[in-house]
Coordinates of N, CA, C and O in Angstrom, one line a residue:
M10 N 13.8 -35.6 -389.0 CA 14.7 -36.7 -388.7 C 15.9 -36.6 -389.6 O 17.0 -36.7 -389.2
Y11 N 15.7 -36.5 -390.9 CA 16.8 -36.4 -391.9 C 17.6 -35.2 -391.6 O 18.9 -35.3 -391.5
K12 N 17.0 -34.0 -391.4 CA 17.7 -32.8 -391.1 C 18.6 -32.9 -389.8 O 19.7 -32.5 -389.8
E13 N 18.0 -33.6 -388.8 CA 18.7 -33.7 -387.5 C 19.9 -34.7 -387.6 O 21.0 -34.4 -387.2
L14 N 19.6 -35.9 -388.1 CA 20.6 -37.0 -388.1 C 21.6 -37.0 -389.2 O 22.8 -37.3 -389.0
V15 N 21.1 -36.6 -390.4 CA 22.0 -36.6 -391.6 C 22.7 -35.3 -391.8 O 23.9 -35.2 -391.9
Q16 N 21.9 -34.2 -391.9 CA 22.5 -32.9 -392.1 C 23.1 -32.3 -390.9 O 24.2 -31.6 -391.0
G17 N 22.4 -32.4 -389.8 CA 22.9 -31.7 -388.5 C 24.0 -32.4 -387.9 O 25.2 -32.0 -387.9
K18 N 23.7 -33.6 -387.3 CA 24.7 -34.3 -386.5 C 25.7 -35.1 -387.4 O 26.8 -35.5 -386.9
R19 N 25.3 -35.4 -388.6 CA 26.1 -36.1 -389.6 C 26.5 -37.5 -389.1 O 27.6 -38.0 -389.3
I20 N 25.6 -38.1 -388.3 CA 25.9 -39.5 -387.8 C 25.2 -40.6 -388.7 O 25.5 -41.7 -388.5
A21 N 24.4 -40.1 -389.6 CA 23.7 -41.1 -390.6 C 23.9 -40.6 -392.0 O 24.0 -39.4 -392.2
V22 N 23.9 -41.5 -392.9 CA 23.9 -41.1 -394.3 C 22.5 -41.2 -394.9 O 22.2 -40.6 -396.0
A23 N 21.5 -41.8 -394.2 CA 20.2 -41.8 -394.7 C 19.3 -42.0 -393.4 O 19.6 -42.6 -392.5
A24 N 18.1 -41.4 -393.5 CA 17.1 -41.5 -392.4 C 15.7 -41.3 -393.1 O 15.5 -40.3 -393.8
Q25 N 14.8 -42.2 -392.8 CA 13.5 -42.2 -393.4 C 12.5 -42.7 -392.4 O 12.8 -43.6 -391.6
A26 N 11.3 -42.2 -392.5 CA 10.2 -42.7 -391.7 C 9.1 -43.2 -392.7 O 8.8 -42.5 -393.7
V27 N 8.5 -44.3 -392.4 CA 7.4 -44.9 -393.2 C 6.2 -45.1 -392.2 O 6.3 -45.9 -391.3
A28 N 5.2 -44.3 -392.4 CA 4.1 -44.3 -391.4 C 3.1 -45.5 -391.5 O 2.5 -45.8 -390.6
T29 N 3.1 -46.1 -392.7 CA 2.1 -47.1 -392.9 C 2.8 -48.3 -393.6 O 2.6 -48.5 -394.7
Y30 N 3.6 -49.0 -392.8 CA 4.3 -50.2 -393.4 C 3.6 -51.5 -393.0 O 3.4 -51.7 -391.9
P31 N 3.3 -52.3 -393.9 CA 3.5 -52.3 -395.4 C 2.4 -51.5 -396.1 O 2.5 -51.3 -397.3
G32 N 1.3 -51.2 -395.5 CA 0.2 -50.4 -396.2 C -0.7 -49.8 -395.1 O -0.6 -50.1 -393.9
G33 N -1.6 -49.0 -395.6 CA -2.4 -48.2 -394.6 C -3.8 -48.8 -394.3 O -4.6 -48.2 -393.6
R34 N -4.2 -49.9 -394.9 CA -5.6 -50.3 -394.8 C -5.9 -51.0 -393.4 O -6.9 -50.8 -392.9
Y35 N -4.9 -51.7 -392.9 CA -5.1 -52.4 -391.6 C -4.0 -51.9 -390.7 O -3.1 -51.3 -391.0
P36 N -4.2 -52.2 -389.4 CA -3.2 -51.8 -388.4 C -1.8 -52.3 -388.9 O -1.7 -53.4 -389.4
N37 N -0.8 -51.5 -388.8 CA 0.5 -51.8 -389.3 C 1.6 -51.2 -388.5 O 1.4 -50.7 -387.4
L38 N 2.8 -51.1 -389.1 CA 3.9 -50.6 -388.4 C 4.3 -49.2 -388.8 O 4.1 -48.8 -390.0
F39 N 4.9 -48.4 -387.9 CA 5.5 -47.1 -388.2 C 7.0 -47.5 -388.2 O 7.5 -47.9 -387.1
V40 N 7.7 -47.3 -389.3 CA 9.1 -47.8 -389.4 C 10.0 -46.6 -389.6 O 9.7 -45.7 -390.4
F41 N 11.1 -46.7 -388.9 CA 12.2 -45.7 -389.1 C 13.4 -46.4 -389.6 O 13.8 -47.5 -389.1
F42 N 14.0 -45.9 -390.7 CA 15.2 -46.5 -391.3 C 16.3 -45.5 -391.1 O 16.1 -44.3 -391.4
V43 N 17.4 -45.9 -390.5 CA 18.5 -45.1 -390.3 C 19.8 -45.9 -390.7 O 20.0 -47.0 -390.3
V44 N 20.6 -45.2 -391.5 CA 21.8 -45.9 -392.0 C 23.0 -45.1 -391.4 O 23.2 -43.9 -391.7
P45 N 23.8 -45.7 -390.5 CA 24.9 -44.9 -389.9 C 25.9 -44.5 -390.9 O 26.2 -45.2 -391.8
A46 N 26.5 -43.3 -390.6 CA 27.6 -42.8 -391.4 C 28.9 -43.5 -391.0 O 29.0 -44.0 -389.9
L47 N 29.8 -43.5 -391.9 CA 31.1 -44.1 -391.6 C 31.7 -43.5 -390.3 O 31.7 -42.3 -390.2
G48 N 32.1 -44.4 -389.4 CA 32.7 -43.9 -388.2 C 31.7 -43.7 -387.1 O 32.0 -43.3 -386.0
H49 N 30.4 -43.9 -387.3 CA 29.4 -43.8 -386.3 C 28.7 -45.2 -386.2 O 28.5 -45.9 -387.1
T50 N 28.2 -45.4 -385.0 CA 27.7 -46.8 -384.6 C 26.2 -46.8 -384.7 O 25.5 -45.8 -384.7
I51 N 25.7 -48.0 -384.8 CA 24.3 -48.3 -384.7 C 23.7 -47.7 -383.4 O 22.7 -47.1 -383.4
E52 N 24.4 -48.0 -382.3 CA 23.9 -47.6 -381.0 C 23.9 -46.0 -380.9 O 22.9 -45.5 -380.3
E53 N 24.8 -45.3 -381.5 CA 24.8 -43.9 -381.5 C 23.6 -43.4 -382.3 O 22.9 -42.4 -381.9
N54 N 23.3 -44.0 -383.4 CA 22.1 -43.6 -384.2 C 20.8 -43.9 -383.5 O 19.9 -43.2 -383.5
E55 N 20.8 -45.1 -382.9 CA 19.6 -45.5 -382.1 C 19.3 -44.5 -381.0 O 18.2 -44.1 -380.8
K56 N 20.3 -44.1 -380.3 CA 20.1 -43.1 -379.2 C 19.7 -41.8 -379.7 O 18.7 -41.2 -379.2
A57 N 20.3 -41.3 -380.8 CA 19.9 -40.0 -381.4 C 18.4 -40.1 -381.9 O 17.7 -39.1 -381.7
L58 N 18.0 -41.2 -382.5 CA 16.6 -41.4 -382.9 C 15.7 -41.4 -381.7 O 14.6 -40.7 -381.7
G59 N 16.1 -42.1 -380.7 CA 15.3 -42.1 -379.5 C 15.1 -40.8 -378.9 O 14.0 -40.4 -378.4
D60 N 16.2 -40.0 -378.8 CA 16.1 -38.6 -378.3 C 15.2 -37.8 -379.1 O 14.4 -37.0 -378.6
L61 N 15.2 -37.9 -380.4 CA 14.3 -37.2 -381.3 C 12.9 -37.5 -381.1 O 12.0 -36.7 -381.0
L62 N 12.6 -38.8 -380.9 CA 11.2 -39.3 -380.7 C 10.7 -38.7 -379.3 O 9.6 -38.4 -379.2
T63 N 11.6 -38.7 -378.3 CA 11.3 -38.2 -377.0 C 10.9 -36.7 -377.1 O 10.0 -36.2 -376.4
E64 N 11.7 -36.0 -378.0 CA 11.4 -34.6 -378.2 C 10.0 -34.3 -378.8 O 9.4 -33.4 -378.4
F65 N 9.6 -35.2 -379.7 CA 8.2 -35.1 -380.2 C 7.2 -35.3 -379.1 O 6.1 -34.6 -379.2
E66 N 7.5 -36.1 -378.1 CA 6.5 -36.3 -377.0 C 6.5 -35.1 -376.1 O 5.4 -34.7 -375.6
K67 N 7.6 -34.4 -375.9 CA 7.7 -33.3 -375.0 C 7.2 -32.0 -375.6 O 6.6 -31.2 -374.9
Q68 N 7.6 -31.7 -376.9 CA 7.3 -30.4 -377.5 C 6.5 -30.6 -378.8 O 6.9 -31.5 -379.6
P69 N 5.6 -29.7 -379.0 CA 4.9 -29.8 -380.3 C 5.9 -29.4 -381.5 O 6.8 -28.7 -381.3
V70 N 5.7 -30.0 -382.6 CA 6.5 -29.7 -383.8 C 6.2 -28.2 -384.1 O 5.1 -27.8 -384.1
D71 N 7.3 -27.5 -384.5 CA 7.1 -26.1 -384.9 C 6.4 -26.0 -386.2 O 6.4 -26.9 -387.0
A72 N 5.7 -24.8 -386.4 CA 4.9 -24.6 -387.5 C 5.6 -24.7 -388.9 O 5.1 -25.3 -389.8
A73 N 6.9 -24.3 -388.9 CA 7.7 -24.4 -390.1 C 8.0 -25.8 -390.5 O 7.9 -26.2 -391.7
T74 N 8.3 -26.6 -389.6 CA 8.6 -28.1 -389.8 C 7.3 -28.8 -390.3 O 7.3 -29.6 -391.2
L75 N 6.2 -28.5 -389.7 CA 4.9 -29.1 -390.0 C 4.5 -28.7 -391.5 O 4.1 -29.5 -392.3
A76 N 4.7 -27.4 -391.8 CA 4.4 -26.9 -393.1 C 5.3 -27.5 -394.1 O 4.8 -27.9 -395.2
R77 N 6.6 -27.7 -393.8 CA 7.5 -28.3 -394.8 C 7.1 -29.8 -395.0 O 7.1 -30.2 -396.2
A78 N 6.8 -30.5 -394.0 CA 6.4 -31.9 -394.1 C 5.1 -32.0 -395.0 O 5.0 -32.9 -395.9
R79 N 4.1 -31.1 -394.8 CA 2.9 -31.1 -395.6 C 3.3 -30.9 -397.1 O 2.8 -31.5 -398.0
T80 N 4.1 -29.9 -397.3 CA 4.5 -29.5 -398.7 C 5.2 -30.6 -399.4 O 4.9 -30.9 -400.5
Q81 N 6.1 -31.3 -398.7 CA 6.8 -32.4 -399.3 C 5.9 -33.6 -399.6 O 6.0 -34.2 -400.7
A82 N 5.0 -33.9 -398.7 CA 4.0 -35.0 -398.9 C 3.1 -34.6 -400.1 O 2.8 -35.5 -401.0
R83 N 2.6 -33.4 -400.2 CA 1.7 -33.0 -401.3 C 2.5 -33.1 -402.6 O 2.0 -33.6 -403.6
A84 N 3.7 -32.5 -402.6 CA 4.5 -32.5 -403.8 C 4.8 -33.9 -404.3 O 4.8 -34.2 -405.5
A85 N 5.0 -34.9 -403.4 CA 5.3 -36.2 -403.8 C 4.1 -36.8 -404.5 O 4.2 -37.5 -405.5
V86 N 2.9 -36.6 -404.0 CA 1.7 -37.1 -404.6 C 1.5 -36.4 -406.0 O 1.2 -37.1 -407.0
I87 N 1.6 -35.1 -406.0 CA 1.3 -34.4 -407.3 C 2.3 -34.8 -408.4 O 1.9 -34.9 -409.5
R88 N 3.6 -34.9 -408.0 CA 4.6 -35.4 -409.0 C 4.2 -36.7 -409.6 O 4.4 -36.9 -410.8
R89 N 3.7 -37.6 -408.8 CA 3.4 -38.9 -409.3 C 2.1 -38.9 -410.2 O 1.9 -39.8 -411.0
L90 N 1.3 -37.9 -410.0 CA 0.1 -37.7 -410.9 C 0.4 -37.2 -412.2 O -0.5 -37.1 -413.1
A91 N 1.6 -36.8 -412.5 CA 2.0 -36.1 -413.7 C 2.0 -37.0 -415.0 O 2.1 -36.5 -416.1
N92 N 2.0 -38.3 -414.8 CA 2.0 -39.2 -416.0 C 1.1 -40.4 -415.7 O 0.7 -40.7 -414.6
N93 N 0.8 -41.1 -416.8 CA -0.1 -42.2 -416.7 C 0.3 -43.3 -415.8 O -0.5 -43.9 -415.0
S94 N 1.6 -43.7 -415.8 CA 2.1 -44.8 -415.0 C 2.0 -44.4 -413.5 O 1.7 -45.2 -412.7
G95 N 2.4 -43.2 -413.2 CA 2.3 -42.7 -411.8 C 0.9 -42.7 -411.3 O 0.6 -43.1 -410.2
L96 N 0.0 -42.2 -412.1 CA -1.5 -42.2 -411.8 C -2.0 -43.6 -411.5 O -2.6 -43.9 -410.5
A97 N -1.7 -44.5 -412.4 CA -2.1 -45.9 -412.3 C -1.5 -46.5 -411.0 O -2.2 -47.3 -410.3
E98 N -0.3 -46.3 -410.8 CA 0.4 -46.8 -409.6 C -0.3 -46.3 -408.3 O -0.6 -47.0 -407.4
L99 N -0.6 -45.0 -408.3 CA -1.2 -44.4 -407.1 C -2.6 -44.9 -406.9 O -3.0 -45.2 -405.8
L100 N -3.4 -45.0 -408.0 CA -4.8 -45.5 -407.8 C -4.8 -46.9 -407.3 O -5.6 -47.2 -406.4
T101 N -4.0 -47.8 -407.8 CA -4.0 -49.1 -407.3 C -3.4 -49.2 -405.9 O -3.9 -50.0 -405.1
S102 N -2.4 -48.4 -405.6 CA -1.8 -48.4 -404.3 C -2.9 -47.9 -403.2 O -3.0 -48.5 -402.2
Y103 N -3.6 -46.9 -403.5 CA -4.6 -46.4 -402.6 C -5.7 -47.4 -402.5 O -6.3 -47.5 -401.4
Y104 N -6.1 -48.0 -403.5 CA -7.2 -49.0 -403.4 C -6.7 -50.2 -402.5 O -7.5 -50.6 -401.7
M105 N -5.5 -50.6 -402.8 CA -4.9 -51.7 -402.0 C -4.8 -51.3 -400.5 O -5.2 -52.0 -399.6
S106 N -4.3 -50.1 -400.2 CA -4.0 -49.7 -398.9 C -5.2 -49.2 -398.1 O -5.3 -49.5 -396.9
Y107 N -6.1 -48.6 -398.8 CA -7.3 -48.0 -398.0 C -8.6 -48.6 -398.4 O -9.7 -48.2 -397.9
G108 N -8.7 -49.4 -399.5 CA -9.9 -50.0 -399.9 C -10.7 -49.1 -400.8 O -11.9 -49.4 -401.1
D109 N -10.2 -48.0 -401.2 CA -10.9 -47.0 -402.0 C -9.9 -46.1 -402.8 O -9.2 -45.4 -402.2
W110 N -9.9 -46.2 -404.1 CA -9.0 -45.4 -404.9 C -9.3 -43.9 -404.8 O -8.4 -43.1 -404.9
R111 N -10.5 -43.5 -404.4 CA -10.8 -42.1 -404.2 C -10.1 -41.5 -403.0 O -10.0 -40.3 -403.0
K112 N -9.6 -42.3 -402.1 CA -8.8 -41.8 -401.0 C -7.6 -41.0 -401.5 O -7.1 -40.0 -400.8
L113 N -7.1 -41.3 -402.7 CA -6.0 -40.6 -403.3 C -6.3 -39.1 -403.4 O -5.5 -38.2 -403.1
F114 N -7.5 -38.8 -403.7 CA -7.9 -37.4 -404.0 C -8.4 -36.7 -402.7 O -8.6 -35.5 -402.7
T115 N -8.5 -37.4 -401.6 CA -8.8 -36.7 -400.3 C -7.6 -36.7 -399.4 O -7.6 -36.1 -398.4
S116 N -6.6 -37.4 -399.8 CA -5.4 -37.6 -398.9 C -4.7 -36.2 -398.7 O -4.2 -36.0 -397.6
I117 N -4.6 -35.4 -399.7 CA -4.0 -34.1 -399.5 C -4.8 -33.2 -398.5 O -4.2 -32.6 -397.7
D118 N -6.1 -33.3 -398.6 CA -6.9 -32.6 -397.6 C -6.7 -33.1 -396.2 O -6.6 -32.4 -395.2
D119 N -6.5 -34.4 -396.1 CA -6.2 -35.1 -394.8 C -4.9 -34.6 -394.2 O -4.8 -34.3 -393.0
L120 N -3.9 -34.4 -395.1 CA -2.6 -33.9 -394.6 C -2.7 -32.5 -394.1 O -2.1 -32.2 -393.1
N121 N -3.5 -31.7 -394.7 CA -3.7 -30.3 -394.3 C -4.4 -30.2 -392.9 O -4.3 -29.2 -392.3
K122 N -5.1 -31.3 -392.5 CA -5.8 -31.2 -391.2 C -4.9 -31.6 -390.0 O -5.2 -31.4 -388.9
V123 N -3.7 -32.2 -390.3 CA -2.8 -32.6 -389.2 C -2.2 -31.4 -388.5 O -1.7 -30.5 -389.2
T124 N -2.3 -31.4 -387.2 CA -1.8 -30.3 -386.4 C -0.6 -30.8 -385.6 O -0.3 -32.0 -385.5
A125 N 0.1 -29.8 -385.0 CA 1.3 -30.1 -384.2 C 0.8 -30.9 -383.0 O 1.5 -31.8 -382.5
A126 N -0.4 -30.6 -382.5 CA -0.9 -31.4 -381.3 C -1.2 -32.8 -381.7 O -1.0 -33.7 -380.9
D127 N -1.6 -33.1 -383.0 CA -1.8 -34.4 -383.5 C -0.5 -35.2 -383.4 O -0.4 -36.4 -383.0
V128 N 0.6 -34.6 -383.9 CA 1.9 -35.2 -384.0 C 2.3 -35.6 -382.6 O 2.8 -36.7 -382.3
Q129 N 2.1 -34.6 -381.6 CA 2.6 -34.9 -380.3 C 1.7 -36.0 -379.6 O 2.3 -36.9 -378.9
R130 N 0.4 -36.0 -379.9 CA -0.4 -37.0 -379.3 C 0.0 -38.4 -379.8 O 0.0 -39.4 -379.1
V131 N 0.2 -38.5 -381.1 CA 0.6 -39.8 -381.7 C 2.0 -40.2 -381.1 O 2.2 -41.4 -380.8
A132 N 2.9 -39.3 -381.0 CA 4.2 -39.6 -380.5 C 4.1 -40.2 -379.0 O 4.7 -41.2 -378.7
R133 N 3.2 -39.5 -378.3 CA 3.0 -40.0 -376.9 C 2.4 -41.3 -376.8 O 2.6 -42.1 -375.9
Q134 N 1.5 -41.6 -377.7 CA 0.7 -42.9 -377.7 C 1.5 -44.1 -378.3 O 1.5 -45.2 -377.8
Y135 N 2.3 -43.8 -379.4 CA 2.9 -44.9 -380.1 C 4.4 -45.0 -380.1 O 4.9 -46.1 -380.2
F136 N 5.1 -43.9 -379.9 CA 6.6 -44.0 -379.9 C 7.2 -44.2 -378.6 O 8.3 -43.8 -378.3
L137 N 6.5 -45.0 -377.8 CA 7.0 -45.3 -376.5 C 8.2 -46.3 -376.6 O 8.2 -47.2 -377.5
T138 N 9.1 -46.2 -375.7 CA 10.3 -47.1 -375.7 C 9.8 -48.6 -375.6 O 10.4 -49.4 -376.3
A139 N 8.8 -48.9 -374.8 CA 8.3 -50.2 -374.7 C 7.7 -50.8 -376.0 O 7.6 -52.0 -376.1
N140 N 7.3 -49.9 -376.9 CA 6.7 -50.3 -378.1 C 7.7 -50.6 -379.3 O 7.3 -51.0 -380.4
R141 N 8.9 -50.3 -379.0 CA 9.9 -50.4 -380.1 C 10.5 -51.7 -380.3 O 10.8 -52.5 -379.3
T142 N 10.8 -52.1 -381.5 CA 11.5 -53.3 -381.9 C 12.6 -52.8 -382.8 O 12.4 -52.0 -383.8
Y143 N 13.8 -53.3 -382.6 CA 14.9 -52.9 -383.4 C 15.4 -54.1 -384.3 O 15.4 -55.2 -383.8
A144 N 15.7 -53.8 -385.5 CA 16.3 -54.8 -386.4 C 17.5 -54.1 -387.1 O 17.5 -53.0 -387.4
Y145 N 18.6 -54.9 -387.2 CA 19.8 -54.4 -387.7 C 20.3 -55.4 -388.8 O 20.1 -56.6 -388.8
T146 N 20.9 -54.8 -389.8 CA 21.5 -55.6 -390.9 C 23.0 -55.1 -390.9 O 23.3 -54.0 -390.7
T147 N 23.8 -56.1 -391.1 CA 25.3 -55.8 -391.1 C 25.9 -56.5 -392.3 O 25.3 -57.5 -392.8
A148 N 27.0 -56.0 -392.8 CA 27.7 -56.6 -393.9 C 28.3 -57.9 -393.4 O 28.7 -58.0 -392.2
P149 N 28.4 -58.9 -394.2 CA 29.1 -60.2 -393.8 C 30.6 -59.9 -393.6 O 31.1 -59.0 -394.2
A150 N 31.1 -60.7 -392.7 CA 32.5 -60.6 -392.4 C 33.3 -60.9 -393.7 O 32.9 -61.7 -394.5
A151 N 34.5 -60.3 -393.8 CA 35.3 -60.6 -395.0 C 35.6 -62.1 -395.1 O 36.0 -62.7 -394.2
G152 N 35.4 -62.6 -396.3 CA 35.7 -64.0 -396.5 C 34.6 -64.9 -395.9 O 34.7 -66.1 -395.9
G153 N 33.5 -64.3 -395.5 CA 32.5 -65.1 -394.8 C 31.3 -65.4 -395.7 O 30.2 -65.4 -395.3
G154 N 31.6 -65.7 -397.0 CA 30.5 -65.9 -397.9 C 29.8 -67.3 -397.6 O 30.3 -68.0 -396.7
R155 N 28.8 -67.5 -398.3 CA 28.0 -68.8 -398.1 C 28.9 -70.0 -398.5 O 29.6 -69.9 -399.5
P156 N 28.7 -71.1 -397.8 CA 29.4 -72.3 -398.2 C 28.9 -72.9 -399.5 O 27.9 -72.7 -399.9

């Protein structure tokens, strides 16, 4: 998503996906954050994101993209394990999100089990247009501060 919208099309300055918002223990939201680049509209970004999600439904993710995503996710966890505060934060976060701090140590193995077919199945099941809710934030109008 970042590569497509920010680096490729250059219609966004930021793009992020959060698979378990606000946490992973109970049913929750899959959230996409996209920040339009100067000169590009919210609608243009919304359409590009929708096209990308539709592509996930139609075609499996290529092996290189899946491997890169796995590597980035593993690296993020391992980097946070490098110091006491990161370890403490992860242990409490996994306990809160999954009900078991030990999930932290099996999560990397879980990532390695995800296949391109899994990504496609999830996209077909959850990323449907009918399941989407959009929220926008905009800057206040000039001089439109609070009374």
